[in-house]
Amino acid sequence: MQLIPRHDPYLVVRSDGGHTIAALQGELDLVLVRHLRPELDALVRESDALTVDIRGLAFCDATGLGLLAHCAGRMHRRGAPWRLVCDQPWILRLIRLTELGDLLRPEAGLPDGVGPPHPGPAAPRPSAPGETSPVS
């Protein structure tokens, strides 16, 4: 698989032919959803098969689940394979409580022989307009 070069600490993408693996990290909240949605929309449009690995997330809220559901729905409507890799019990519980399991179809790991893209160290989330970051 090839690593697709980009300078985004929240999204690392690797592609092998038409199969794309996108690893997310950080806090998938409203701020990060706004940042990632154009990239993920492009991946959904251009990939023959898409795996989204969210094991690197430190947080996910309703807007994050909404983005994942949006991507999964578009892949299903296209008839293209979709896979969500998630092993965090707290996110799996959110998926179950929101009844998104049939759409998102979470799995614990990547298929045999497929390694994840390596996103590197956790990145701080982008600041929203008017939001300040603590100084350490």
PDB file of N, CA and C in Angstrom, residues 36-99:
ATOM      1  N   LEU A  36     -12.292  17.769   8.725  1.00  0.00           N
ATOM      2  CA  LEU A  36     -12.090  16.512   7.999  1.00  0.00           C
ATOM      3  C   LEU A  36     -13.139  16.207   6.935  1.00  0.00           C
ATOM      4  N   ARG A  37     -14.307  16.794   7.047  1.00  0.00           N
ATOM      5  CA  ARG A  37     -15.400  16.419   6.133  1.00  0.00           C
ATOM      6  C   ARG A  37     -15.035  16.531   4.655  1.00  0.00           C
ATOM      7  N   PRO A  38     -14.394  17.604   4.193  1.00  0.00           N
ATOM      8  CA  PRO A  38     -14.048  17.657   2.762  1.00  0.00           C
ATOM      9  C   PRO A  38     -13.117  16.515   2.338  1.00  0.00           C
ATOM     10  N   GLU A  39     -12.143  16.185   3.165  1.00  0.00           N
ATOM     11  CA  GLU A  39     -11.218  15.085   2.849  1.00  0.00           C
ATOM     12  C   GLU A  39     -11.954  13.752   2.800  1.00  0.00           C
ATOM     13  N   LEU A  40     -12.791  13.502   3.800  1.00  0.00           N
ATOM     14  CA  LEU A  40     -13.515  12.233   3.836  1.00  0.00           C
ATOM     15  C   LEU A  40     -14.528  12.144   2.701  1.00  0.00           C
ATOM     16  N   ASP A  41     -15.169  13.249   2.368  1.00  0.00           N
ATOM     17  CA  ASP A  41     -16.088  13.248   1.221  1.00  0.00           C
ATOM     18  C   ASP A  41     -15.346  12.873  -0.060  1.00  0.00           C
ATOM     19  N   ALA A  42     -14.143  13.402  -0.231  1.00  0.00           N
ATOM     20  CA  ALA A  42     -13.345  13.070  -1.415  1.00  0.00           C
ATOM     21  C   ALA A  42     -12.969  11.595  -1.415  1.00  0.00           C
ATOM     22  N   LEU A  43     -12.607  11.054  -0.263  1.00  0.00           N
ATOM     23  CA  LEU A  43     -12.263   9.632  -0.179  1.00  0.00           C
ATOM     24  C   LEU A  43     -13.469   8.762  -0.512  1.00  0.00           C
ATOM     25  N   VAL A  44     -14.641   9.143  -0.015  1.00  0.00           N
ATOM     26  CA  VAL A  44     -15.867   8.388  -0.304  1.00  0.00           C
ATOM     27  C   VAL A  44     -16.151   8.406  -1.807  1.00  0.00           C
ATOM     28  N   ARG A  45     -15.969   9.556  -2.433  1.00  0.00           N
ATOM     29  CA  ARG A  45     -16.220   9.686  -3.875  1.00  0.00           C
ATOM     30  C   ARG A  45     -15.236   8.868  -4.702  1.00  0.00           C
ATOM     31  N   GLU A  46     -13.976   8.839  -4.295  1.00  0.00           N
ATOM     32  CA  GLU A  46     -12.916   8.300  -5.148  1.00  0.00           C
ATOM     33  C   GLU A  46     -12.500   6.869  -4.829  1.00  0.00           C
ATOM     34  N   SER A  47     -12.904   6.313  -3.701  1.00  0.00           N
ATOM     35  CA  SER A  47     -12.448   4.987  -3.293  1.00  0.00           C
ATOM     36  C   SER A  47     -13.407   3.902  -3.747  1.00  0.00           C
ATOM     37  N   ASP A  48     -12.846   2.801  -4.229  1.00  0.00           N
ATOM     38  CA  ASP A  48     -13.664   1.639  -4.555  1.00  0.00           C
ATOM     39  C   ASP A  48     -14.093   0.912  -3.286  1.00  0.00           C
ATOM     40  N   ALA A  49     -13.256   0.982  -2.255  1.00  0.00           N
ATOM     41  CA  ALA A  49     -13.544   0.401  -0.947  1.00  0.00           C
ATOM     42  C   ALA A  49     -12.875   1.290   0.088  1.00  0.00           C
ATOM     43  N   LEU A  50     -13.569   1.561   1.193  1.00  0.00           N
ATOM     44  CA  LEU A  50     -13.042   2.476   2.202  1.00  0.00           C
ATOM     45  C   LEU A  50     -13.104   1.844   3.581  1.00  0.00           C
ATOM     46  N   THR A  51     -11.965   1.852   4.258  1.00  0.00           N
ATOM     47  CA  THR A  51     -11.870   1.443   5.653  1.00  0.00           C
ATOM     48  C   THR A  51     -11.493   2.679   6.452  1.00  0.00           C
ATOM     49  N   VAL A  52     -12.277   2.992   7.474  1.00  0.00           N
ATOM     50  CA  VAL A  52     -11.978   4.111   8.362  1.00  0.00           C
ATOM     51  C   VAL A  52     -11.612   3.521   9.720  1.00  0.00           C
ATOM     52  N   ASP A  53     -10.378   3.786  10.135  1.00  0.00           N
ATOM     53  CA  ASP A  53      -9.836   3.271  11.393  1.00  0.00           C
ATOM     54  C   ASP A  53      -9.899   4.383  12.425  1.00  0.00           C
ATOM     55  N   ILE A  54     -10.764   4.221  13.433  1.00  0.00           N
ATOM     56  CA  ILE A  54     -10.932   5.266  14.443  1.00  0.00           C
ATOM     57  C   ILE A  54     -10.345   4.849  15.794  1.00  0.00           C
ATOM     58  N   ARG A  55      -9.477   3.853  15.791  1.00  0.00           N
ATOM     59  CA  ARG A  55      -8.883   3.414  17.056  1.00  0.00           C
ATOM     60  C   ARG A  55      -7.992   4.484  17.678  1.00  0.00           C
ATOM     61  N   GLY A  56      -7.568   5.472  16.907  1.00  0.00           N
ATOM     62  CA  GLY A  56      -6.718   6.540  17.425  1.00  0.00           C
ATOM     63  C   GLY A  56      -7.480   7.724  17.993  1.00  0.00           C
ATOM     64  N   LEU A  57      -8.805   7.652  18.029  1.00  0.00           N
ATOM     65  CA  LEU A  57      -9.582   8.769  18.567  1.00  0.00           C
ATOM     66  C   LEU A  57      -9.540   8.778  20.087  1.00  0.00           C
ATOM     67  N   ALA A  58      -9.394   9.972  20.636  1.00  0.00           N
ATOM     68  CA  ALA A  58      -9.456  10.155  22.084  1.00  0.00           C
ATOM     69  C   ALA A  58     -10.869  10.542  22.523  1.00  0.00           C
ATOM     70  N   PHE A  59     -11.696  10.987  21.560  1.00  0.00           N
ATOM     71  CA  PHE A  59     -13.048  11.456  21.863  1.00  0.00           C
ATOM     72  C   PHE A  59     -13.869  11.413  20.584  1.00  0.00           C
ATOM     73  N   CYS A  60     -15.156  11.154  20.719  1.00  0.00           N
ATOM     74  CA  CYS A  60     -16.072  11.207  19.581  1.00  0.00           C
ATOM     75  C   CYS A  60     -17.440  11.605  20.116  1.00  0.00           C
ATOM     76  N   ASP A  61     -18.023  12.640  19.514  1.00  0.00           N
ATOM     77  CA  ASP A  61     -19.354  13.067  19.938  1.00  0.00           C
ATOM     78  C   ASP A  61     -20.367  12.796  18.830  1.00  0.00           C
ATOM     79  N   ALA A  62     -21.557  13.327  18.980  1.00  0.00           N
ATOM     80  CA  ALA A  62     -22.638  13.073  18.013  1.00  0.00           C
ATOM     81  C   ALA A  62     -22.286  13.585  16.623  1.00  0.00           C
ATOM     82  N   THR A  63     -21.580  14.706  16.525  1.00  0.00           N
ATOM     83  CA  THR A  63     -21.217  15.199  15.198  1.00  0.00           C
ATOM     84  C   THR A  63     -20.205  14.269  14.543  1.00  0.00           C
ATOM     85  N   GLY A  64     -19.320  13.684  15.343  1.00  0.00           N
ATOM     86  CA  GLY A  64     -18.365  12.708  14.805  1.00  0.00           C
ATOM     87  C   GLY A  64     -19.069  11.468  14.295  1.00  0.00           C
ATOM     88  N   LEU A  65     -20.022  10.957  15.085  1.00  0.00           N
ATOM     89  CA  LEU A  65     -20.798   9.800  14.632  1.00  0.00           C
ATOM     90  C   LEU A  65     -21.603  10.148  13.386  1.00  0.00           C
ATOM     91  N   GLY A  66     -22.102  11.382  13.334  1.00  0.00           N
ATOM     92  CA  GLY A  66     -22.855  11.821  12.154  1.00  0.00           C
ATOM     93  C   GLY A  66     -21.993  11.810  10.896  1.00  0.00           C
ATOM     94  N   LEU A  67     -20.746  12.251  11.019  1.00  0.00           N
ATOM     95  CA  LEU A  67     -19.838  12.231   9.870  1.00  0.00           C
ATOM     96  C   LEU A  67     -19.563  10.799   9.428  1.00  0.00           C
ATOM     97  N   LEU A  68     -19.325   9.908  10.375  1.00  0.00           N
ATOM     98  CA  LEU A  68     -19.071   8.506  10.026  1.00  0.00           C
ATOM     99  C   LEU A  68     -20.307   7.886   9.369  1.00  0.00           C
ATOM    100  N   ALA A  69     -21.499   8.201   9.891  1.00  0.00           N
ATOM    101  CA  ALA A  69     -22.738   7.674   9.309  1.00  0.00           C
ATOM    102  C   ALA A  69     -22.946   8.223   7.898  1.00  0.00           C
ATOM    103  N   HIS A  70     -22.625   9.488   7.695  1.00  0.00           N
ATOM    104  CA  HIS A  70     -22.729  10.108   6.367  1.00  0.00           C
ATOM    105  C   HIS A  70     -21.840   9.363   5.369  1.00  0.00           C
ATOM    106  N   CYS A  71     -20.596   9.121   5.767  1.00  0.00           N
ATOM    107  CA  CYS A  71     -19.646   8.424   4.877  1.00  0.00           C
ATOM    108  C   CYS A  71     -20.111   6.995   4.594  1.00  0.00           C
ATOM    109  N   ALA A  72     -20.517   6.286   5.649  1.00  0.00           N
ATOM    110  CA  ALA A  72     -20.966   4.901   5.479  1.00  0.00           C
ATOM    111  C   ALA A  72     -22.183   4.838   4.570  1.00  0.00           C
ATOM    112  N   GLY A  73     -23.139   5.746   4.770  1.00  0.00           N
ATOM    113  CA  GLY A  73     -24.338   5.755   3.941  1.00  0.00           C
ATOM    114  C   GLY A  73     -24.034   5.988   2.475  1.00  0.00           C
ATOM    115  N   ARG A  74     -23.128   6.914   2.205  1.00  0.00           N
ATOM    116  CA  ARG A  74     -22.759   7.189   0.814  1.00  0.00           C
ATOM    117  C   ARG A  74     -22.049   5.991   0.190  1.00  0.00           C
ATOM    118  N   MET A  75     -21.181   5.322   0.948  1.00  0.00           N
ATOM    119  CA  MET A  75     -20.495   4.138   0.416  1.00  0.00           C
ATOM    120  C   MET A  75     -21.514   3.030   0.134  1.00  0.00           C
ATOM    121  N   HIS A  76     -22.453   2.815   1.064  1.00  0.00           N
ATOM    122  CA  HIS A  76     -23.473   1.772   0.869  1.00  0.00           C
ATOM    123  C   HIS A  76     -24.347   2.079  -0.350  1.00  0.00           C
ATOM    124  N   ARG A  77     -24.742   3.343  -0.520  1.00  0.00           N
ATOM    125  CA  ARG A  77     -25.571   3.723  -1.675  1.00  0.00           C
ATOM    126  C   ARG A  77     -24.837   3.498  -2.991  1.00  0.00           C
ATOM    127  N   ARG A  78     -23.520   3.665  -2.977  1.00  0.00           N
ATOM    128  CA  ARG A  78     -22.724   3.408  -4.173  1.00  0.00           C
ATOM    129  C   ARG A  78     -22.496   1.919  -4.397  1.00  0.00           C
ATOM    130  N   GLY A  79     -22.821   1.103  -3.388  1.00  0.00           N
ATOM    131  CA  GLY A  79     -22.563  -0.333  -3.483  1.00  0.00           C
ATOM    132  C   GLY A  79     -21.096  -0.664  -3.263  1.00  0.00           C
ATOM    133  N   ALA A  80     -20.362   0.246  -2.640  1.00  0.00           N
ATOM    134  CA  ALA A  80     -18.929   0.058  -2.398  1.00  0.00           C
ATOM    135  C   ALA A  80     -18.703  -0.461  -0.979  1.00  0.00           C
ATOM    136  N   PRO A  81     -17.698  -1.320  -0.795  1.00  0.00           N
ATOM    137  CA  PRO A  81     -17.417  -1.846   0.541  1.00  0.00           C
ATOM    138  C   PRO A  81     -17.012  -0.751   1.526  1.00  0.00           C
ATOM    139  N   TRP A  82     -17.538  -0.849   2.737  1.00  0.00           N
ATOM    140  CA  TRP A  82     -17.259   0.080   3.843  1.00  0.00           C
ATOM    141  C   TRP A  82     -16.861  -0.748   5.048  1.00  0.00           C
ATOM    142  N   ARG A  83     -15.853  -0.291   5.749  1.00  0.00           N
ATOM    143  CA  ARG A  83     -15.435  -0.958   6.987  1.00  0.00           C
ATOM    144  C   ARG A  83     -15.071   0.132   7.992  1.00  0.00           C
ATOM    145  N   LEU A  84     -15.563  -0.003   9.221  1.00  0.00           N
ATOM    146  CA  LEU A  84     -15.203   0.885  10.319  1.00  0.00           C
ATOM    147  C   LEU A  84     -14.451   0.050  11.338  1.00  0.00           C
ATOM    148  N   VAL A  85     -13.212   0.431  11.633  1.00  0.00           N
ATOM    149  CA  VAL A  85     -12.397  -0.287  12.608  1.00  0.00           C
ATOM    150  C   VAL A  85     -12.440   0.491  13.910  1.00  0.00           C
ATOM    151  N   CYS A  86     -12.993  -0.147  14.937  1.00  0.00           N
ATOM    152  CA  CYS A  86     -13.163   0.499  16.242  1.00  0.00           C
ATOM    153  C   CYS A  86     -13.090  -0.562  17.330  1.00  0.00           C
ATOM    154  N   ASP A  87     -12.219  -0.339  18.319  1.00  0.00           N
ATOM    155  CA  ASP A  87     -12.136  -1.291  19.423  1.00  0.00           C
ATOM    156  C   ASP A  87     -12.348  -0.619  20.782  1.00  0.00           C
ATOM    157  N   GLN A  88     -12.741   0.661  20.781  1.00  0.00           N
ATOM    158  CA  GLN A  88     -12.967   1.355  22.045  1.00  0.00           C
ATOM    159  C   GLN A  88     -14.386   1.093  22.542  1.00  0.00           C
ATOM    160  N   PRO A  89     -14.520   0.494  23.709  1.00  0.00           N
ATOM    161  CA  PRO A  89     -15.853   0.183  24.234  1.00  0.00           C
ATOM    162  C   PRO A  89     -16.772   1.402  24.330  1.00  0.00           C
ATOM    163  N   TRP A  90     -16.247   2.561  24.667  1.00  0.00           N
ATOM    164  CA  TRP A  90     -17.092   3.747  24.833  1.00  0.00           C
ATOM    165  C   TRP A  90     -17.652   4.225  23.494  1.00  0.00           C
ATOM    166  N   ILE A  91     -16.890   4.107  22.408  1.00  0.00           N
ATOM    167  CA  ILE A  91     -17.433   4.472  21.099  1.00  0.00           C
ATOM    168  C   ILE A  91     -18.416   3.408  20.625  1.00  0.00           C
ATOM    169  N   LEU A  92     -18.086   2.145  20.846  1.00  0.00           N
ATOM    170  CA  LEU A  92     -19.003   1.063  20.465  1.00  0.00           C
ATOM    171  C   LEU A  92     -20.333   1.211  21.203  1.00  0.00           C
ATOM    172  N   ARG A  93     -20.277   1.666  22.449  1.00  0.00           N
ATOM    173  CA  ARG A  93     -21.509   1.888  23.217  1.00  0.00           C
ATOM    174  C   ARG A  93     -22.328   3.026  22.590  1.00  0.00           C
ATOM    175  N   LEU A  94     -21.645   4.110  22.181  1.00  0.00           N
ATOM    176  CA  LEU A  94     -22.355   5.209  21.507  1.00  0.00           C
ATOM    177  C   LEU A  94     -23.023   4.726  20.222  1.00  0.00           C
ATOM    178  N   ILE A  95     -22.309   3.901  19.468  1.00  0.00           N
ATOM    179  CA  ILE A  95     -22.863   3.364  18.221  1.00  0.00           C
ATOM    180  C   ILE A  95     -24.100   2.522  18.519  1.00  0.00           C
ATOM    181  N   ARG A  96     -24.020   1.715  19.565  1.00  0.00           N
ATOM    182  CA  ARG A  96     -25.163   0.877  19.938  1.00  0.00           C
ATOM    183  C   ARG A  96     -26.336   1.730  20.424  1.00  0.00           C
ATOM    184  N   LEU A  97     -26.062   2.733  21.279  1.00  0.00           N
ATOM    185  CA  LEU A  97     -27.129   3.579  21.821  1.00  0.00           C
ATOM    186  C   LEU A  97     -27.824   4.403  20.740  1.00  0.00           C
ATOM    187  N   THR A  98     -27.082   4.795  19.718  1.00  0.00           N
ATOM    188  CA  THR A  98     -27.661   5.587  18.629  1.00  0.00           C
ATOM    189  C   THR A  98     -28.231   4.707  17.519  1.00  0.00           C
ATOM    190  N   GLU A  99     -28.147   3.412  17.703  1.00  0.00           N
ATOM    191  CA  GLU A  99     -28.658   2.429  16.745  1.00  0.00           C
ATOM    192  C   GLU A  99     -28.044   2.600  15.356  1.00  0.00           C
TER     193      GLU A  99
END
